Short mmCIF file of C-alpha atoms and ligand atoms in Angstrom, two decimals:
data_model
loop_
_atom_site.label_atom_id
_atom_site.label_comp_id
_atom_site.label_asym_id
_atom_site.label_seq_id
_atom_site.Cartn_x
_atom_site.Cartn_y
_atom_site.Cartn_z
CA MET R 1 4.61 14.62 11.32
CA PHE R 2 2.26 15.37 8.43
CA GLU R 3 3.67 18.92 8.31
CA GLU R 4 6.77 17.23 6.84
CA ASN R 5 4.67 15.97 3.95
CA LEU R 6 3.17 19.42 3.45
CA LYS R 7 6.61 21.04 3.59
CA GLY R 8 7.77 18.79 0.72
CA ILE R 9 4.91 19.98 -1.48
CA LEU R 10 5.33 23.65 -0.62
CA SER R 11 8.97 23.41 -1.54
CA ALA R 12 8.36 21.43 -4.78
CA LEU R 13 5.79 24.01 -5.87
CA LYS R 14 8.49 26.70 -6.03
CA ASP R 15 9.72 25.14 -9.30
CA ALA R 16 6.41 23.76 -10.58
CA PRO R 17 4.98 24.86 -13.94
CA TYR R 18 1.64 25.66 -12.24
CA GLY R 19 0.71 28.04 -9.43
CA ALA R 20 -1.03 25.66 -7.05
CA VAL R 21 -2.29 22.11 -6.66
CA LEU R 22 -5.83 20.96 -5.91
CA LEU R 23 -6.01 17.66 -4.02
CA THR R 24 -9.35 15.88 -4.07
CA SER R 25 -8.45 12.19 -3.57
CA PRO R 26 -8.83 10.88 0.00
CA GLN R 27 -5.29 9.45 -0.12
CA ASN R 28 -3.54 12.67 -1.10
CA ARG R 29 -5.69 14.75 1.23
CA PHE R 30 -4.67 12.40 4.02
CA TYR R 31 -1.01 12.59 2.95
CA VAL R 32 -0.91 16.36 3.42
CA THR R 33 -3.19 16.70 6.46
CA GLY R 34 -3.15 13.35 8.32
CA PHE R 35 -6.93 13.73 8.46
CA HIS R 36 -9.44 11.23 7.11
CA SER R 37 -12.65 12.52 5.58
CA SER R 38 -14.94 11.29 2.86
CA ALA R 39 -15.27 14.84 1.50
CA GLY R 40 -12.93 17.81 1.28
CA ILE R 41 -10.27 19.53 -0.80
CA ALA R 42 -6.74 20.70 -0.13
CA LEU R 43 -5.39 23.71 -2.01
CA ILE R 44 -1.67 24.35 -1.85
CA SER R 45 0.38 27.12 -3.47
CA LYS R 46 4.08 27.66 -2.81
CA ASP R 47 3.36 29.61 0.37
CA ARG R 48 -0.22 28.89 1.39
CA ALA R 49 -2.32 25.83 2.25
CA VAL R 50 -6.11 25.73 2.62
CA PHE R 51 -8.24 22.73 3.59
CA ALA R 52 -11.98 22.90 3.01
CA THR R 53 -14.56 20.41 4.20
CA ASP R 54 -18.19 20.35 5.31
CA PHE R 55 -19.95 20.59 8.66
CA ARG R 56 -19.59 16.86 9.39
CA TYR R 57 -15.81 17.04 9.57
CA PHE R 58 -15.07 20.68 10.36
CA GLU R 59 -14.73 20.48 14.16
CA ASP R 60 -12.48 17.41 14.03
CA ALA R 61 -10.40 18.93 11.23
CA GLY R 62 -9.81 22.00 13.40
CA ALA R 63 -8.49 19.82 16.21
CA LYS R 64 -6.28 17.62 14.06
CA ILE R 65 -4.89 19.51 11.06
CA GLN R 66 -1.72 21.61 11.32
CA GLY R 67 -0.40 24.13 8.82
CA PHE R 68 -3.63 24.73 6.89
CA GLU R 69 -6.20 27.50 6.93
CA LEU R 70 -9.54 25.75 7.42
CA VAL R 71 -12.71 26.69 5.59
CA MET R 72 -16.18 25.15 5.94
CA THR R 73 -18.47 24.86 2.94
CA LYS R 74 -21.98 26.17 3.43
CA SER R 75 -24.87 27.45 1.41
CA GLY R 76 -23.42 30.15 -0.86
CA LEU R 77 -19.84 28.94 -0.33
CA SER R 78 -19.16 25.81 -2.40
CA TYR R 79 -15.84 24.09 -3.05
CA THR R 80 -15.57 25.87 -6.40
CA ASP R 81 -16.24 29.25 -4.72
CA ILE R 82 -13.42 28.50 -2.27
CA ILE R 83 -11.05 27.47 -5.08
CA ASN R 84 -11.86 30.57 -7.16
CA ARG R 85 -11.31 32.84 -4.15
CA PHE R 86 -7.96 31.13 -3.40
CA CYS R 87 -6.80 31.40 -7.02
CA ALA R 88 -7.77 35.09 -7.19
CA GLU R 89 -5.96 35.89 -3.92
CA GLU R 90 -2.83 33.92 -4.93
CA GLY R 91 -2.79 34.99 -8.59
CA VAL R 92 -3.07 31.36 -9.75
CA THR R 93 -4.01 30.99 -13.43
CA GLU R 94 -3.04 27.30 -13.81
CA LEU R 95 -4.21 24.91 -11.11
CA ALA R 96 -2.86 21.35 -11.09
CA PHE R 97 -5.31 18.49 -10.45
CA GLU R 98 -4.82 14.75 -9.88
CA ALA R 99 -5.45 13.45 -13.38
CA ASP R 100 -5.17 9.85 -12.22
CA ALA R 101 -7.75 10.27 -9.44
CA MET R 102 -10.36 12.79 -10.60
CA SER R 103 -13.30 11.34 -12.55
CA TYR R 104 -14.18 12.70 -15.97
CA ALA R 105 -17.46 13.99 -14.53
CA GLY R 106 -15.58 15.72 -11.70
CA TYR R 107 -13.18 17.29 -14.17
CA GLN R 108 -16.03 18.59 -16.29
CA ALA R 109 -17.88 19.99 -13.27
CA TYR R 110 -14.79 21.79 -11.93
CA SER R 111 -13.72 23.04 -15.38
CA ALA R 112 -17.10 24.61 -16.02
CA LYS R 113 -16.93 26.69 -12.84
CA LEU R 114 -13.26 27.44 -12.15
CA THR R 115 -11.60 30.66 -13.25
CA ALA R 116 -8.12 29.04 -13.32
CA LYS R 117 -7.25 26.50 -16.00
CA LEU R 118 -7.01 22.91 -14.72
CA VAL R 119 -3.76 21.22 -15.75
CA PRO R 120 -2.72 17.65 -14.85
CA GLU R 121 -0.15 17.50 -12.05
CA ASP R 122 3.10 16.05 -13.34
CA GLY R 123 3.60 13.14 -10.94
CA LEU R 124 4.52 15.43 -8.04
CA MET R 125 2.38 13.60 -5.46
CA ALA R 126 3.54 10.14 -6.53
CA ARG R 127 7.19 11.25 -6.35
CA LEU R 128 6.77 12.70 -2.87
CA ARG R 129 4.72 9.80 -1.52
CA HIS R 130 7.19 7.24 -2.86
CA ILE R 131 9.94 8.18 -0.38
CA LYS R 132 8.86 7.72 3.21
CA HIS R 133 9.60 9.97 6.15
CA ASP R 134 10.55 8.35 9.45
CA PHE R 135 7.12 8.94 10.94
CA GLU R 136 5.55 7.14 7.97
CA LEU R 137 7.92 4.19 8.44
CA GLU R 138 6.91 4.04 12.10
CA ARG R 139 3.25 3.76 11.11
CA ILE R 140 3.99 1.03 8.56
CA GLU R 141 6.00 -0.80 11.21
CA LYS R 142 3.10 -0.67 13.67
CA ALA R 143 0.72 -1.92 10.96
CA GLN R 144 3.06 -4.86 10.43
CA ARG R 145 3.32 -5.69 14.14
CA ILE R 146 -0.49 -5.91 14.17
CA ALA R 147 -0.56 -8.21 11.14
CA GLU R 148 2.06 -10.50 12.67
CA ALA R 149 0.22 -10.69 15.99
CA ALA R 150 -2.80 -11.87 14.01
CA PHE R 151 -0.62 -14.35 12.10
CA ASP R 152 0.63 -15.88 15.37
CA LYS R 153 -2.99 -16.39 16.41
CA ILE R 154 -4.04 -17.96 13.13
CA LEU R 155 -1.29 -20.56 13.35
CA THR R 156 -3.01 -21.93 16.44
CA ALA R 157 -6.42 -22.00 14.73
CA ILE R 158 -5.62 -23.71 11.40
CA ARG R 159 -6.57 -27.39 11.30
CA PRO R 160 -8.22 -29.82 8.86
CA GLY R 161 -11.96 -29.19 8.68
CA ILE R 162 -12.04 -25.41 8.77
CA ARG R 163 -12.67 -23.41 5.61
CA GLU R 164 -10.60 -20.78 3.79
CA CYS R 165 -13.24 -18.17 4.67
CA ASP R 166 -12.99 -19.11 8.38
CA ILE R 167 -9.25 -18.43 8.29
CA ALA R 168 -9.78 -15.10 6.50
CA ALA R 169 -12.48 -14.02 8.96
CA GLU R 170 -10.29 -14.91 11.93
CA LEU R 171 -7.28 -13.05 10.51
CA ASP R 172 -9.42 -9.95 9.90
CA TYR R 173 -10.96 -10.15 13.38
CA GLN R 174 -7.59 -10.60 15.08
CA MET R 175 -6.07 -7.65 13.19
CA ARG R 176 -8.95 -5.47 14.42
CA LEU R 177 -8.51 -6.72 18.00
CA PHE R 178 -4.82 -5.82 17.82
CA GLY R 179 -5.72 -2.26 16.74
CA ALA R 180 -6.04 -2.18 12.94
CA THR R 181 -8.49 0.45 11.74
CA ALA R 182 -9.15 -1.60 8.60
CA ASN R 183 -7.56 -4.13 6.28
CA SER R 184 -5.01 -2.83 3.79
CA PHE R 185 -6.89 -4.89 1.18
CA ASP R 186 -9.27 -7.85 1.08
CA THR R 187 -7.56 -10.79 2.78
CA ILE R 188 -6.54 -13.61 0.44
CA VAL R 189 -6.66 -17.20 1.73
CA VAL R 190 -6.30 -19.95 -0.87
CA SER R 191 -5.69 -23.63 -0.15
CA GLY R 192 -4.90 -26.88 -1.97
CA GLU R 193 -5.59 -26.63 -5.70
CA ASN R 194 -6.98 -23.09 -5.17
CA GLY R 195 -3.43 -22.06 -4.30
CA SER R 196 -2.62 -21.40 -7.95
CA LEU R 197 -5.12 -18.51 -7.86
CA CYS R 198 -2.62 -15.86 -6.72
CA HIS R 199 -5.34 -13.39 -5.73
CA GLY R 200 -8.18 -15.86 -5.15
CA VAL R 201 -11.11 -14.96 -2.93
CA PRO R 202 -11.37 -17.10 0.24
CA GLY R 203 -14.21 -19.54 -0.25
CA GLU R 204 -15.81 -22.53 1.41
CA ARG R 205 -13.11 -25.04 0.50
CA VAL R 206 -12.39 -27.19 3.55
CA ILE R 207 -8.76 -27.53 4.63
CA GLN R 208 -7.34 -31.07 4.37
CA ASN R 209 -4.11 -32.78 5.38
CA GLY R 210 -1.52 -32.29 2.65
CA ASP R 211 -2.73 -28.78 1.75
CA PHE R 212 -0.63 -25.71 1.30
CA ILE R 213 -2.49 -22.60 2.53
CA THR R 214 -1.40 -19.21 1.24
CA MET R 215 -2.47 -16.22 3.35
CA ASP R 216 -1.89 -12.69 2.02
CA PHE R 217 -3.13 -9.94 4.32
CA GLY R 218 -2.34 -6.56 5.80
CA ALA R 219 -3.43 -4.13 8.48
CA LEU R 220 -4.09 -0.42 8.12
CA TRP R 221 -2.85 1.60 11.08
CA GLY R 222 -2.42 5.37 11.32
CA GLY R 223 -3.42 5.57 7.67
CA TYR R 224 -0.58 3.31 6.47
CA CYS R 225 -0.63 -0.28 5.15
CA SER R 226 1.25 -3.45 5.82
CA ASP R 227 1.26 -6.43 3.45
CA MET R 228 2.55 -9.94 4.15
CA THR R 229 2.14 -13.40 2.67
CA ARG R 230 2.96 -16.75 4.19
CA THR R 231 2.30 -20.24 2.85
CA VAL R 232 1.97 -22.98 5.47
CA ALA R 233 1.33 -26.71 5.13
CA VAL R 234 -1.15 -28.91 6.98
CA GLY R 235 -0.23 -32.45 8.07
CA HIS R 236 2.48 -33.35 5.56
CA VAL R 237 4.03 -32.22 2.27
CA SER R 238 5.07 -34.04 -0.92
CA ASP R 239 8.56 -33.84 -2.42
CA GLU R 240 7.20 -31.53 -5.13
CA GLN R 241 5.63 -29.19 -2.56
CA ARG R 242 8.92 -29.08 -0.66
CA LYS R 243 10.90 -28.35 -3.85
CA VAL R 244 8.56 -25.53 -4.88
CA TYR R 245 8.55 -24.03 -1.38
CA ASP R 246 12.35 -24.12 -1.20
CA THR R 247 12.63 -22.51 -4.64
CA VAL R 248 10.30 -19.63 -3.70
CA LEU R 249 12.14 -19.18 -0.41
CA ARG R 250 15.50 -19.03 -2.18
CA ALA R 251 14.14 -16.53 -4.72
CA GLN R 252 12.82 -14.42 -1.86
CA THR R 253 15.99 -14.60 0.25
CA GLU R 254 18.25 -13.75 -2.70
CA SER R 255 16.01 -10.84 -3.71
CA LEU R 256 16.14 -9.48 -0.17
CA ALA R 257 19.94 -9.73 -0.28
CA ALA R 258 19.99 -7.76 -3.55
CA ALA R 259 17.50 -5.08 -2.46
CA LYS R 260 19.26 -1.75 -1.96
CA ALA R 261 18.84 1.88 -2.95
CA GLY R 262 19.90 2.43 -6.55
CA ILE R 263 18.92 -0.97 -7.93
CA ILE R 264 16.73 -0.81 -11.05
CA GLY R 265 13.25 -2.18 -10.28
CA ALA R 266 13.40 -4.62 -13.21
CA ASP R 267 16.82 -5.91 -12.10
CA LEU R 268 15.48 -6.70 -8.65
CA HIS R 269 12.57 -8.60 -10.21
CA LYS R 270 15.06 -10.53 -12.35
CA VAL R 271 16.93 -11.86 -9.30
CA ALA R 272 13.83 -13.84 -8.30
CA ALA R 273 12.70 -14.60 -11.86
CA ASP R 274 16.09 -16.13 -12.75
CA ILE R 275 16.08 -18.44 -9.73
CA ILE R 276 12.53 -19.61 -10.42
CA GLU R 277 13.33 -20.05 -14.13
CA GLY R 278 16.48 -21.99 -13.26
CA ALA R 279 14.44 -24.41 -11.14
CA GLY R 280 12.14 -25.05 -14.12
CA TYR R 281 9.12 -23.05 -12.94
CA GLY R 282 9.59 -19.84 -14.98
CA GLU R 283 6.16 -19.94 -16.59
CA TYR R 284 4.49 -20.31 -13.19
CA PHE R 285 5.74 -16.97 -11.81
CA GLY R 286 3.58 -14.50 -13.73
CA HIS R 287 3.42 -11.41 -11.53
CA SER R 288 5.89 -8.76 -10.41
CA LEU R 289 8.31 -9.38 -7.57
CA GLY R 290 6.98 -6.40 -5.65
CA HIS R 291 5.27 -3.07 -5.38
CA SER R 292 5.74 0.02 -3.28
CA LEU R 293 3.69 0.27 -0.09
CA GLY R 294 2.36 3.20 1.93
CA ILE R 295 -1.00 4.96 2.23
CA ASP R 296 -2.13 2.67 -0.60
CA VAL R 297 -1.17 -0.98 -0.58
CA HIS R 298 0.11 -0.44 -4.12
CA ASP R 299 1.73 2.94 -3.54
CA GLY R 300 3.87 3.36 -6.63
CA LEU R 301 6.52 1.61 -8.66
CA GLY R 302 8.60 -1.17 -7.14
CA ALA R 303 10.26 -4.34 -8.39
CA GLN R 304 8.24 -4.69 -11.59
CA PRO R 305 9.89 -6.13 -14.73
CA THR R 306 8.74 -2.95 -16.52
CA ASN R 307 10.27 -0.51 -14.02
CA MET R 308 13.54 0.70 -15.54
CA GLU R 309 14.03 3.38 -12.86
CA PRO R 310 16.42 3.02 -9.91
CA LEU R 311 14.63 2.53 -6.60
CA GLN R 312 15.55 5.28 -4.17
CA GLU R 313 16.55 5.28 -0.53
CA GLY R 314 13.42 5.47 1.64
CA VAL R 315 11.17 3.56 -0.77
CA VAL R 316 9.20 0.73 0.86
CA VAL R 317 8.90 -2.25 -1.46
CA THR R 318 7.44 -5.74 -1.14
CA ILE R 319 9.44 -8.83 -2.09
CA GLU R 320 6.89 -11.50 -2.99
CA PRO R 321 7.89 -14.20 -5.44
CA GLY R 322 5.52 -17.10 -6.04
CA ILE R 323 5.05 -20.30 -8.02
CA TYR R 324 1.52 -21.29 -9.01
CA LEU R 325 0.84 -24.76 -10.42
CA PRO R 326 -2.72 -24.88 -11.83
CA GLY R 327 -4.81 -27.71 -10.41
CA LYS R 328 -2.11 -28.57 -7.84
CA PHE R 329 -1.01 -25.86 -5.39
CA GLY R 330 0.72 -22.50 -5.07
CA VAL R 331 3.36 -20.90 -2.87
CA ARG R 332 4.03 -17.20 -2.23
CA ILE R 333 6.23 -15.67 0.45
CA GLU R 334 6.09 -11.89 0.97
CA ASP R 335 8.06 -9.53 3.17
CA PHE R 336 8.48 -5.81 2.71
CA VAL R 337 11.52 -3.63 3.28
CA VAL R 338 12.65 -0.03 3.25
CA LEU R 339 15.63 0.52 0.97
CA THR R 340 18.79 2.00 2.45
CA LYS R 341 22.17 3.00 0.98
CA ASP R 342 23.73 -0.31 1.99
CA GLY R 343 20.80 -2.69 1.61
CA CYS R 344 17.41 -2.74 3.21
CA ARG R 345 15.60 -3.04 6.53
CA ASN R 346 13.03 -5.83 6.66
CA PHE R 347 9.84 -5.07 8.62
CA MET R 348 9.03 -8.76 8.96
CA LYS R 349 9.80 -10.90 11.97
CA ALA R 350 7.56 -13.90 11.12
CA PRO R 351 9.48 -17.08 10.22
CA LYS R 352 9.78 -18.25 6.65
CA GLU R 353 11.00 -21.80 7.07
CA LEU R 354 8.18 -24.13 6.05
CA ILE R 355 5.67 -24.48 8.87
CA ILE R 356 3.75 -27.79 8.89
CA LEU R 357 0.75 -27.53 11.19
N1 LIG P 401 -0.80 -8.47 -1.18
C1 LIG P 401 -1.70 -8.02 -2.17
C2 LIG P 401 -0.99 -7.44 -3.31
O1 LIG P 401 0.20 -7.30 -3.28
O2 LIG P 401 -1.62 -7.08 -4.29
MN1 MN P 402 1.86 -7.37 -1.90
#
């Protein structure tokens, strides 16, 4: 499993302009080891991998991590001592660090004590993490099954009189009961006129007949995220609500049909943007069609209007168009897919036809 991730780095390091990489962020440490810890470092050269952590995690790390030499910090053996020893043994003079994750204070502290020169890693980790191995897809799939089990439950609980925050709390609770270790991100539940707040925080607004409710939520399972959004109606809908819902659904369905390995991220975004624009709502779709998904809920580039790169086979990307009418309501529908040579595989089984509860 996670040895596959490690193998990718070991192999990429053969051609890297630096001798080894130092991973300090929890996400990248997890990516290479499959082990969660609040503290630790991973050091990887082209033929050696060392994981160091402290007493709190050492026993568990020994039981769970494959392919690494394990070292425990102690008095007289700090992380910087371990890094300097590794660099001396491996002849490393330039050590890559995660420039986008290490704080300025951390950089200064390491720089003052390390014998090797710290150089920013050149996007290696993002490139590797972007394309998922099968075992990663299986974890994302399981995270999605959990989220959808919670969604089924919430459909039986929504009724006029309950609050947005009640719905969010119930979704979070149900995801935990179905096995989630955490949420992928803070659950979004917005209703009625709050629906135009794409990433609004669930509040005490009471659900009424005639409301749209947008729920955007995800489960974390096995260290990987899911992410789904559904908009449902309560009681009845107006002609305008129906038109907006149908437009978002068409934008979503057409984008899913266009999603395939090789498509430029911006072109995929444009499929949805053009449909929404054509229906007269262009100015009310102000975010990207989708992002990549993995260990982080935003795990790299996806279907953003600024992404001029082709999306590769094995990338997991969300497809989440929306229309947000300030003071009235909003609609977003989100699935996520893994891109294949011929199209994509959708992880979502939940219905998308308008549900009126
Ligand atoms: N579903 C949350 C987000 O995409 O940011
Ligand atoms: Mn999303």
